[in-house]
Each structure stands twice: as C-alpha cells, then as structure tokens.
Amino acid sequence: MPIRTHLPHIYLPAALERTDFTPVTRNIGEGEPLTARQHRYLHANQLTAELDTAVRQRIEMIQSLRVPDQEIVPGVCLDIQGSAMHPLDLDALENRASRNSPIELLNVRVTDGNLKATIFVPEKRLASLKARIAKYGDESVDPAGTKGSTISIDSIEALKLADLNSFWMEATDLPTDKNRAYVWEAWLRKGAIDALRAKEDALGVKVSAHSLNFQECEICLLTSSLNTLAMLQIAAAPLVAFRYREEAPSFFTSLSPAEQAGWAENLQARLQSAPQDAPAVCVLDTGVRNSNRLLASSLADGDCDTYDTTWGKDDSHGHGTEIAGLALIGDLTSVLAGNEAVTLKHRLESVKILPVSGQNPEELYGWITQESVSRAKINAPRRKRVLCLAVTNPGKNTNGRPTAWSATIDKLSMGVGAGSDFLIDDEDKKLFVVSVGNIRDNLQHGEYSARNDVEPVENPAQSWNALSVGGATFKTFSEERGLDGWSLVAGNGDISPTSRTSVGWDEKDWPIKPDIVLEGGNCVSDGTLVSHDADLGLLTTGRDIPLIYTCETSAATAQAARMAATLQAEYPDYWPETIRGLLVHSARWNDAMYRDKRFNQMLAGDKENLLRRFGYGVPDLGIAQYSASNRACLIAQHHIQPFTRGDDDRNAGYMDMNIHTLPWPSDYLKENGTVKVWLRVTLSYFIEPNPAERLPTQKYSYASHRLKFELQRPLETPDILRQRVNKKDRPEGVKFESVDSTNKWQLGANSRNKGSVVSDVWVGTAAELADQNTLVIIPEGGWWKYRKHLKRGDQKARYSLIVSLETENQELDIYTKIANKIAVPTEITTR
C-alpha cells in the first residue's frame, strides 16, 4: 500500500483534565547503555558469509560488463548497517593504518532510523578484515581484552555490496530512467577525478573542467546515465556521494539587467498572487522597492510604511528588497528555470526601520520596532502577519540576557498592551522571526567552525518568544571557473560559515538559540582568502536590478518567515504559538550536524552544543503542513492558569496541571508491537517579560511563567503519573523515582526545558508506547507567581501542544486509526 501524504492535521479534542498542582523536585538522567551481543560466533559467521557474497557479486558484475582490467580499481565498496541496540562505531570502521591502502569511510547516513555507512576496502585489506571478523567470533577470547579489534565488528548488524543507493544524497528515490544522461553533482574520492577526465570518452561520461576541493574528496559536475554510473562505480569505485545538480544562481546574476528582466517577466506571468486579506510577511528592514516586477502584485503601496517620514518608504540600501523576494517566493533559482504556475498563499508588507544614512540610537531599537509594528497593524488591522526582522545589533555579547529590544519583542509577541494597565490581548499576539546575526568581519581561512561557536547570537535574537533563525548550508558547488581548485568552507549540511550560535553563552539556562536553521549559503577559500559566491548563495529580487544573490542568516530568516506565513494561510485558526511550534516540530538534524557522533552516544554537553549551534535543525514545510498515513500530527490549543494568589506572598501557589489523554489505538499498536515508532512532542507558549537583570530560573525571573510536559511511563497508570508529578495527588509518605530510567527521550528534560518552546522525541516500539497515552502540562515558577503588586497571579496563559506519532513501517496507517479513535470528542472535565 503506497504511503498517503498531504493529510490534514488532527485536532486533539478537548479531552483535557485540569487538576490542582503542586510541583515535585525532579532530575531526569540521560544516556543509553549499549547492549553487548550474545553468540559472537554465529554473528561472525553471518558477516563472513555476507562479505564473501559481496566480493563474489562484484567479480560477477565486472565479468558480465566486460570491463577492461586497466579500468578496474582493486577493492570493494560495502554498505554497513548498524542497529538501535548496536550503533555503528564509525571511528573503528575506518582504518588508515596503511597509508597506501587504507579502509576509507565514504559516507554516513540514517535510513529508516538506523545508522548506515559505506566503506571502501582495498583488495589488499580484505584478508585482514576477515581476520578481524574471525577474531571477534572466537568466543574463547575475552572481547574486553581485544576491544580495538572487535568493537567495530560488534557494531555491524549486516553488510552487503554497495550500490548507487548507498551514495544517493537526495530524499527522493533515484530516477527511474536508467539510460537518460543526467548532470550530477558528484563527490569523488581523492584522485578519482583525474582518472575520469583522462578517460571520459572511453567511459562514456563528461566531467566538468573545474572542481572544488574538499577535505577528503573533490566535487565536480558529472554527466552520465545511471547505468553508466553503476558500471563505473562497480569497476572504479570513485563515488563518495552524488545528487542532482542544482540550477546555478550565477547563470541569472551574470545576465545583463535587460536579460534578467526577460526571465523575471516570464516568472511574473506565472505568479498568482494572494488576495488582499491573505496573511502577510511584514518586512521590518531598509524598506522594499515594490516596483520590482516580482513583488509588485504582492506588495501594494498602501502596505508600505516607514517609522520616520523623512526617510521615505523606498529601499535605501537594497537589503529589504532582497529579504522580500525570499520571504514571498523563496530561492528564485528553481522557479525561474521552470515553467509551472506559482501560486502564492501570502502577501508582503514593509515598514522601514533603518535610516537612509547612519544608525538608529541603540536605546530606540525597541521603541522603533514597537511603533513600526503598530503602523503595519493600522494599515491593515484585520490581516494576520508574520514579522520578519533580519536586522541585529552588533553590540556586546548579551550571554542570553534580555535587552530593551529583545524584551520589546517578547512583550509585543505576548500581546501586552501599551497602556498603563498592560492588559494581555490574546487576539493581538504576534510571531516575530528574527535572525541570529552574522560574523561581520572577514572570516579567515581555518577559523571555521570553531569561530562560529564563540561568536554569540546578536541582540535581539535572544528573545524568548521569537523564532530565532540561524544558517546551515547545502550549497556545495560553484560554476565559477575562477574558483577552480578553491575549497568549500562548510561541508554539506553543516553550519553556514558566518552564522552565529549560543554555544559560547556563559549562562546556559537561557533559551536555546537559534530555534531552527535554514539555507544561509556557503563560502570558498583558496587557503588564505574566504569569499562568497553567487552559486553558493540564494537568488532573490534586487533593488536596482531584477535579480541578485544574497546569503547569510538574513536569507535564512526570510525563508523561515515565508514558511510561517504559508502555514498561517493554510491554517488561519492557528495561533502564532502554534505556527512557531510547527516549524520547530518539523525540524530535523542531519548527519553533518552530529559532527561524526551518533546521537544516542552523545553526552549531555554534546547535545547542548548541538542545540545551541543548530537549534532543533532544518524545518520541513511539508511535514509542518501535513500528516501522512504513517505519521499522524495532532494539534491542541489550550489555556492553563499556572498560579493562584492568596492574600500575601506566602500564600502564592500553583493552580492548574493540564492532563491530555492521547488517542492511541492501543490494540493496533500492540498487534504491531515490534515496529519502531517515534513520538515527538512540542510545547510552544509565549511568556510575558520582566526585563530586569534576572536569571532565567530565578524566583523573580524574567519569564512570567514556564511550562513543561511529562509523559506517562511504562507500567505507570494515569493515577500513578499524577502522583509522581503532583505533590497534591501523592499519598503521605509515598516517594517516587525522579529519574526516568527508560532513557527513551533523545534530549531529556534537563536539555530540552529551556525557553518557551520545548521539543523532544521519544523512540521505542509500538508495544512500549501502546499504554503510554497520558501527557501532562506542568507549570513552573515565574514572576506572575511572586510579584503580587503586578496583579498577574490569576492570569491565564495559552499554549500549543503538537504531538506526532510516526512508524517506520509505511504500510501501517496510523493516521486513520487515530482519526477514527477521536471521531467523537469528549468534554473537558475539572477535578
């Protein structure tokens, strides 16, 4: 049965119980012990047989293809699979002890939740590999005494001869037409490119005249059919990885303005703009030149404004127009090269917040932002909008502490009124999408990526309520011949060269920033200079010419704002908290972000650094928008009253703990009990700021309140869950284990519970999850509880809860089972 996609979200019904709450001090541990294999002898025999089969298959293929001996590289590429219980020891898989004939680790990837690797084993090393397997299988030898030679074997679940799928980098399947010649972006083993160039005609391939040098490979454009590439790989093993060649932005940026106008005119004819009342991305920047033909129909004159009328509304620098193109359409490269209609779901607004020359006084940043947002609202009071702020202050390192600017963004996000009563209007809450800023002076060769870790997130991206966006990059090839022989600065999927992080913040209790990362472009280096390049950036709209390339975290932020506005148009009833939560919920890390480590082998500090470099990863708009038959996404938008106030500070207390019953089809999950499942939970809410010099977790803290979630544990009834997390429900004298010994969460509470968006993934089997169907939302302290004179003790707060359940087996229609389970919603009950 084919997997069904583009299914709507499931609204989690009001099966919600609110109960009085008193917190319990707890400390969840982390870490997952590895399980040693039993019967090493049998496993060694299996691996030996699989290795012999792979070598024999390669010989038979070479013979059937009649490859000349001089074209054959002696050795074999093997596909190595790990398992959840025996994660691959990547360091031990590679053996470069022999300088002339090393065993090379070519690529690492995750397939169906399992770590896989591809290695090249020279013919001279096959015997030694077999010997290592045999030594591992000798059960008379204590493996602890020969760890170096056996640990990598123990981590191998299975092996086979590598095929083209072992090197394919795209999320989609390989093309079905095996005879058609494609232009690939090919990552080749060192030395392979010269051999291919020397024999292009004989091999039936075409290699680009220029290439980029990477640490352990070279990248070029390779033209060939899949059949030819498969033959080439079997015989010569040149591949490290390959993917479709992207359209090159430099093709368009190198055109004259008149030629660019022709391409832009073609795209303009295919654009279908959104109606006037559609949601908009409000660009707070240098102004936007809406006479650009690609922006004109989506940005009316009446939707352009300025903080200071003496500045004018037009773009005085170019940056705002570049942001507008990405925020409206995205990277223009592929849509310009296509011929399909482009239907837009949202519009644009522009408020100029920067002067024509000079800078705004730092103390006015927050005020100017507040006034500019107000003007956008006055111009279109009923329009929903996403506020895009790709402007940051290069001042001192805040270490995550709030500033007037970041606190203003938190206040505006929360819907706090400007009057003296500071009323909170839920209907006036807003989503800000803010860039984390760039490394501003010239990056020197060799500084990447250590420098990214010490260049802190810039003000106001430390805002709790903002969706803060950093840069990653998947740009790995340039057609600029002048860069032949230059090296890429960033690897595929790693941090964009100039993106900032919060790794270097001294105080780690402040929120995780960035929240997500998106394409920010790459750089190249000749060993001394580091330079941007059009092909390594994104194509967008220009102020003075139709098309221009841009990059860095401003570009990433514009793309995130576009995603947010698309979601708002798709789901008009979703709160800003929900839109932010969906983008975080859809985000994923990739192998490059793990920095050569398997996730479940990371220490707590490694996970913290992963979060503070990349946030929760790269969001996927398709996952954020829709469910699939094997992936059900449930949405709940609710209120909670965290606290209640007595007559004095001593009587201040907690009020509600919200209990959600998750509609798991328990019998169905038990029937498919061994299937691996991923449960992701994201909790998104906004806080009201109290912008003094306070610690994030202090009694009189910056945040009005904090929320966290707890899932029912295995063999734990809902009543026992209540007793474990709520002191009021606990019988006198009863104690509970505070540490979650199951270790099923990827991050764990200590790492995830920072800031006002909290997300984590539970990984286990369907049977394990079947009876874990209760999830509680728990309040934690904040100034609402303690600052009596501010009269917030009885204030209610909104939150969005996003829960998705995904199965590795695409044949399981978990979506329909859950949808049927909640066809008849139940009512809210109160204890």
mmCIF file of N, CA and C in Angstrom, residues 184-194 197 207-222 238 240-241 243 245-246 248-250 445 473-492 497 521-527 529-537:
data_model
loop_
_atom_site.group_PDB
_atom_site.id
_atom_site.type_symbol
_atom_site.label_atom_id
_atom_site.label_comp_id
_atom_site.label_asym_id
_atom_site.label_seq_id
_atom_site.Cartn_x
_atom_site.Cartn_y
_atom_site.Cartn_z
ATOM 1 N N TRP A 184 25.060 15.312 -12.735
ATOM 2 C CA TRP A 184 25.078 15.093 -11.288
ATOM 3 C C TRP A 184 26.087 16.019 -10.625
ATOM 4 N N GLU A 185 25.812 16.373 -9.385
ATOM 5 C CA GLU A 185 26.846 16.949 -8.541
ATOM 6 C C GLU A 185 27.500 15.764 -7.849
ATOM 7 N N ALA A 186 28.726 15.450 -8.242
ATOM 8 C CA ALA A 186 29.389 14.224 -7.792
ATOM 9 C C ALA A 186 30.495 14.545 -6.794
ATOM 10 N N TRP A 187 30.466 13.848 -5.681
ATOM 11 C CA TRP A 187 31.517 13.931 -4.664
ATOM 12 C C TRP A 187 32.391 12.687 -4.859
ATOM 13 N N LEU A 188 33.646 12.914 -5.240
ATOM 14 C CA LEU A 188 34.514 11.810 -5.642
ATOM 15 C C LEU A 188 35.675 11.625 -4.670
ATOM 16 N N ARG A 189 36.130 10.394 -4.566
ATOM 17 C CA ARG A 189 37.303 10.105 -3.748
ATOM 18 C C ARG A 189 38.511 10.839 -4.318
ATOM 19 N N LYS A 190 39.432 11.195 -3.430
ATOM 20 C CA LYS A 190 40.627 11.905 -3.847
ATOM 21 C C LYS A 190 41.357 11.122 -4.943
ATOM 22 N N GLY A 191 41.709 11.809 -6.020
ATOM 23 C CA GLY A 191 42.430 11.185 -7.124
ATOM 24 C C GLY A 191 41.553 10.642 -8.220
ATOM 25 N N ALA A 192 40.257 10.420 -7.922
ATOM 26 C CA ALA A 192 39.376 9.799 -8.917
ATOM 27 C C ALA A 192 39.068 10.745 -10.071
ATOM 28 N N ILE A 193 39.044 12.036 -9.800
ATOM 29 C CA ILE A 193 38.608 12.983 -10.827
ATOM 30 C C ILE A 193 39.588 13.039 -11.995
ATOM 31 N N ASP A 194 40.883 12.963 -11.705
ATOM 32 C CA ASP A 194 41.871 12.989 -12.787
ATOM 33 C C ASP A 194 41.747 11.755 -13.668
ATOM 34 N N ARG A 197 38.677 12.171 -15.936
ATOM 35 C CA ARG A 197 38.902 13.141 -17.006
ATOM 36 C C ARG A 197 39.753 12.548 -18.122
ATOM 37 N N VAL A 207 33.108 15.110 -17.489
ATOM 38 C CA VAL A 207 33.492 15.690 -16.210
ATOM 39 C C VAL A 207 33.711 17.184 -16.405
ATOM 40 N N SER A 208 33.175 18.009 -15.491
ATOM 41 C CA SER A 208 33.337 19.454 -15.607
ATOM 42 C C SER A 208 34.814 19.824 -15.574
ATOM 43 N N ALA A 209 35.154 20.916 -16.249
ATOM 44 C CA ALA A 209 36.553 21.333 -16.354
ATOM 45 C C ALA A 209 37.097 21.876 -15.046
ATOM 46 N N HIS A 210 36.224 22.225 -14.138
ATOM 47 C CA HIS A 210 36.686 22.759 -12.857
ATOM 48 C C HIS A 210 36.025 21.994 -11.722
ATOM 49 N N SER A 211 36.636 22.047 -10.562
ATOM 50 C CA SER A 211 36.132 21.309 -9.410
ATOM 51 C C SER A 211 36.463 22.078 -8.146
ATOM 52 N N LEU A 212 35.833 21.664 -7.042
ATOM 53 C CA LEU A 212 36.121 22.237 -5.734
ATOM 54 C C LEU A 212 36.764 21.176 -4.858
ATOM 55 N N ASN A 213 37.802 21.580 -4.157
ATOM 56 C CA ASN A 213 38.482 20.657 -3.259
ATOM 57 C C ASN A 213 37.820 20.676 -1.894
ATOM 58 N N PHE A 214 37.596 19.507 -1.348
ATOM 59 C CA PHE A 214 37.060 19.368 -0.010
ATOM 60 C C PHE A 214 38.083 18.599 0.804
ATOM 61 N N GLN A 215 37.802 18.418 2.098
ATOM 62 C CA GLN A 215 38.799 17.784 2.956
ATOM 63 C C GLN A 215 39.269 16.431 2.433
ATOM 64 N N GLU A 216 38.316 15.574 2.125
ATOM 65 C CA GLU A 216 38.694 14.214 1.718
ATOM 66 C C GLU A 216 38.038 13.798 0.411
ATOM 67 N N CYS A 217 37.589 14.788 -0.355
ATOM 68 C CA CYS A 217 37.007 14.459 -1.642
ATOM 69 C C CYS A 217 37.077 15.686 -2.530
ATOM 70 N N GLU A 218 36.706 15.495 -3.787
ATOM 71 C CA GLU A 218 36.607 16.579 -4.746
ATOM 72 C C GLU A 218 35.192 16.584 -5.315
ATOM 73 N N ILE A 219 34.672 17.772 -5.616
ATOM 74 C CA ILE A 219 33.302 17.895 -6.096
ATOM 75 C C ILE A 219 33.336 18.462 -7.512
ATOM 76 N N CYS A 220 32.642 17.788 -8.416
ATOM 77 C CA CYS A 220 32.575 18.252 -9.805
ATOM 78 C C CYS A 220 31.189 17.978 -10.343
ATOM 79 N N LEU A 221 30.930 18.423 -11.555
ATOM 80 C CA LEU A 221 29.727 18.034 -12.272
ATOM 81 C C LEU A 221 30.056 16.855 -13.161
ATOM 82 N N LEU A 222 29.247 15.814 -13.074
ATOM 83 C CA LEU A 222 29.496 14.582 -13.814
ATOM 84 C C LEU A 222 28.250 14.248 -14.619
ATOM 85 N N PRO A 238 34.615 5.333 -7.690
ATOM 86 C CA PRO A 238 35.030 6.726 -7.486
ATOM 87 C C PRO A 238 34.143 7.506 -6.521
ATOM 88 N N VAL A 240 31.904 9.100 -3.535
ATOM 89 C CA VAL A 240 31.652 9.280 -2.111
ATOM 90 C C VAL A 240 30.159 9.536 -1.922
ATOM 91 N N ALA A 241 29.588 10.357 -2.795
ATOM 92 C CA ALA A 241 28.165 10.659 -2.787
ATOM 93 C C ALA A 241 27.826 11.381 -4.089
ATOM 94 N N ARG A 243 24.267 13.656 -6.154
ATOM 95 C CA ARG A 243 22.893 14.131 -6.123
ATOM 96 C C ARG A 243 22.626 14.917 -7.398
ATOM 97 N N ARG A 245 22.222 17.932 -9.818
ATOM 98 C CA ARG A 245 22.871 19.237 -9.917
ATOM 99 C C ARG A 245 21.791 20.314 -9.837
ATOM 100 N N GLU A 246 21.970 21.272 -8.929
ATOM 101 C CA GLU A 246 21.033 22.372 -8.797
ATOM 102 C C GLU A 246 21.229 23.375 -9.926
ATOM 103 N N ALA A 248 22.046 26.897 -11.192
ATOM 104 C CA ALA A 248 23.065 27.774 -10.626
ATOM 105 C C ALA A 248 22.590 29.224 -10.604
ATOM 106 N N PRO A 249 22.574 29.865 -9.412
ATOM 107 C CA PRO A 249 22.192 31.283 -9.370
ATOM 108 C C PRO A 249 23.061 32.165 -10.252
ATOM 109 N N SER A 250 24.343 31.799 -10.423
ATOM 110 C CA SER A 250 25.251 32.654 -11.194
ATOM 111 C C SER A 250 24.810 32.784 -12.647
ATOM 112 N N HIS A 445 40.737 31.934 6.778
ATOM 113 C CA HIS A 445 40.863 30.518 6.452
ATOM 114 C C HIS A 445 41.283 29.731 7.695
ATOM 115 N N THR A 473 23.963 25.150 5.542
ATOM 116 C CA THR A 473 24.132 25.226 4.088
ATOM 117 C C THR A 473 24.169 23.848 3.451
ATOM 118 N N PHE A 474 23.552 23.789 2.285
ATOM 119 C CA PHE A 474 23.586 22.599 1.437
ATOM 120 C C PHE A 474 24.116 22.976 0.048
ATOM 121 N N LYS A 475 24.761 24.127 -0.016
ATOM 122 C CA LYS A 475 25.340 24.606 -1.275
ATOM 123 C C LYS A 475 26.781 24.105 -1.347
ATOM 124 N N THR A 476 27.069 23.321 -2.378
ATOM 125 C CA THR A 476 28.374 22.662 -2.411
ATOM 126 C C THR A 476 29.068 22.723 -3.759
ATOM 127 N N PHE A 477 28.511 23.501 -4.700
ATOM 128 C CA PHE A 477 29.187 23.538 -5.999
ATOM 129 C C PHE A 477 29.003 24.894 -6.648
ATOM 130 N N SER A 478 30.063 25.405 -7.247
ATOM 131 C CA SER A 478 30.011 26.666 -7.987
ATOM 132 C C SER A 478 30.475 26.435 -9.413
ATOM 133 N N GLU A 479 29.829 27.119 -10.349
ATOM 134 C CA GLU A 479 30.241 27.041 -11.750
ATOM 135 C C GLU A 479 31.209 28.160 -12.126
ATOM 136 N N GLU A 480 31.647 28.919 -11.130
ATOM 137 C CA GLU A 480 32.603 29.997 -11.366
ATOM 138 C C GLU A 480 33.988 29.385 -11.619
ATOM 139 N N ARG A 481 34.454 29.486 -12.870
ATOM 140 C CA ARG A 481 35.721 28.852 -13.230
ATOM 141 C C ARG A 481 36.906 29.493 -12.516
ATOM 142 N N GLY A 482 36.759 30.743 -12.118
ATOM 143 C CA GLY A 482 37.835 31.387 -11.395
ATOM 144 C C GLY A 482 38.077 30.788 -10.028
ATOM 145 N N LEU A 483 37.141 29.939 -9.543
ATOM 146 C CA LEU A 483 37.293 29.300 -8.240
ATOM 147 C C LEU A 483 37.808 27.875 -8.356
ATOM 148 N N ASP A 484 38.233 27.483 -9.547
ATOM 149 C CA ASP A 484 38.745 26.123 -9.733
ATOM 150 C C ASP A 484 39.898 25.868 -8.772
ATOM 151 N N GLY A 485 39.769 24.815 -7.972
ATOM 152 C CA GLY A 485 40.807 24.475 -7.004
ATOM 153 C C GLY A 485 40.597 25.075 -5.631
ATOM 154 N N TRP A 486 39.641 26.000 -5.499
ATOM 155 C CA TRP A 486 39.319 26.536 -4.179
ATOM 156 C C TRP A 486 38.575 25.460 -3.380
ATOM 157 N N SER A 487 38.558 25.596 -2.077
ATOM 158 C CA SER A 487 37.899 24.627 -1.199
ATOM 159 C C SER A 487 36.637 25.219 -0.609
ATOM 160 N N LEU A 488 35.627 24.384 -0.438
ATOM 161 C CA LEU A 488 34.440 24.804 0.287
ATOM 162 C C LEU A 488 34.796 25.023 1.748
ATOM 163 N N VAL A 489 34.205 26.029 2.342
ATOM 164 C CA VAL A 489 34.438 26.272 3.761
ATOM 165 C C VAL A 489 33.593 25.340 4.610
ATOM 166 N N ALA A 490 32.310 25.208 4.298
ATOM 167 C CA ALA A 490 31.400 24.375 5.089
ATOM 168 C C ALA A 490 31.058 23.104 4.333
ATOM 169 N N GLY A 491 30.934 22.022 5.067
ATOM 170 C CA GLY A 491 30.503 20.765 4.477
ATOM 171 C C GLY A 491 28.998 20.756 4.252
ATOM 172 N N ASN A 492 28.540 19.851 3.453
ATOM 173 C CA ASN A 492 27.130 19.729 3.123
ATOM 174 C C ASN A 492 26.312 19.460 4.382
ATOM 175 N N PRO A 497 28.938 29.429 7.066
ATOM 176 C CA PRO A 497 30.214 29.935 7.589
ATOM 177 C C PRO A 497 30.132 31.150 8.497
ATOM 178 N N GLY A 521 23.738 29.862 2.755
ATOM 179 C CA GLY A 521 24.823 29.971 1.796
ATOM 180 C C GLY A 521 26.142 29.459 2.338
ATOM 181 N N ASN A 522 27.074 29.256 1.415
ATOM 182 C CA ASN A 522 28.397 28.723 1.736
ATOM 183 C C ASN A 522 29.460 29.707 1.259
ATOM 184 N N CYS A 523 30.690 29.446 1.581
ATOM 185 C CA CYS A 523 31.828 30.247 1.134
ATOM 186 C C CYS A 523 32.894 29.323 0.569
ATOM 187 N N VAL A 524 33.874 29.912 -0.116
ATOM 188 C CA VAL A 524 35.019 29.168 -0.628
ATOM 189 C C VAL A 524 36.295 29.835 -0.142
ATOM 190 N N SER A 525 37.376 29.054 -0.151
ATOM 191 C CA SER A 525 38.664 29.584 0.302
ATOM 192 C C SER A 525 39.762 29.053 -0.591
ATOM 193 N N ASP A 526 40.750 29.920 -0.835
ATOM 194 C CA ASP A 526 41.926 29.487 -1.597
ATOM 195 C C ASP A 526 43.083 29.134 -0.674
ATOM 196 N N GLY A 527 42.795 29.014 0.599
ATOM 197 C CA GLY A 527 43.833 28.749 1.588
ATOM 198 C C GLY A 527 44.220 29.979 2.370
ATOM 199 N N LEU A 529 42.226 33.484 1.480
ATOM 200 C CA LEU A 529 41.017 34.294 1.411
ATOM 201 C C LEU A 529 39.779 33.422 1.566
ATOM 202 N N VAL A 530 38.754 33.999 2.178
ATOM 203 C CA VAL A 530 37.436 33.370 2.259
ATOM 204 C C VAL A 530 36.464 34.289 1.538
ATOM 205 N N SER A 531 35.683 33.722 0.614
ATOM 206 C CA SER A 531 34.862 34.564 -0.250
ATOM 207 C C SER A 531 33.477 33.963 -0.441
ATOM 208 N N HIS A 532 32.478 34.844 -0.615
ATOM 209 C CA HIS A 532 31.152 34.427 -1.035
ATOM 210 C C HIS A 532 31.148 34.204 -2.545
ATOM 211 N N ASP A 533 30.130 33.505 -3.020
ATOM 212 C CA ASP A 533 29.990 33.236 -4.449
ATOM 213 C C ASP A 533 28.515 33.085 -4.767
ATOM 214 N N ALA A 534 28.093 33.563 -5.926
ATOM 215 C CA ALA A 534 26.673 33.554 -6.284
ATOM 216 C C ALA A 534 26.082 32.153 -6.253
ATOM 217 N N ASP A 535 26.816 31.172 -6.762
ATOM 218 C CA ASP A 535 26.294 29.811 -6.819
ATOM 219 C C ASP A 535 26.148 29.195 -5.433
ATOM 220 N N LEU A 536 26.816 29.774 -4.462
ATOM 221 C CA LEU A 536 26.737 29.266 -3.095
ATOM 222 C C LEU A 536 25.787 30.101 -2.246
ATOM 223 N N GLY A 537 25.007 30.988 -2.899
ATOM 224 C CA GLY A 537 24.021 31.809 -2.218
ATOM 225 C C GLY A 537 22.623 31.515 -2.728
#
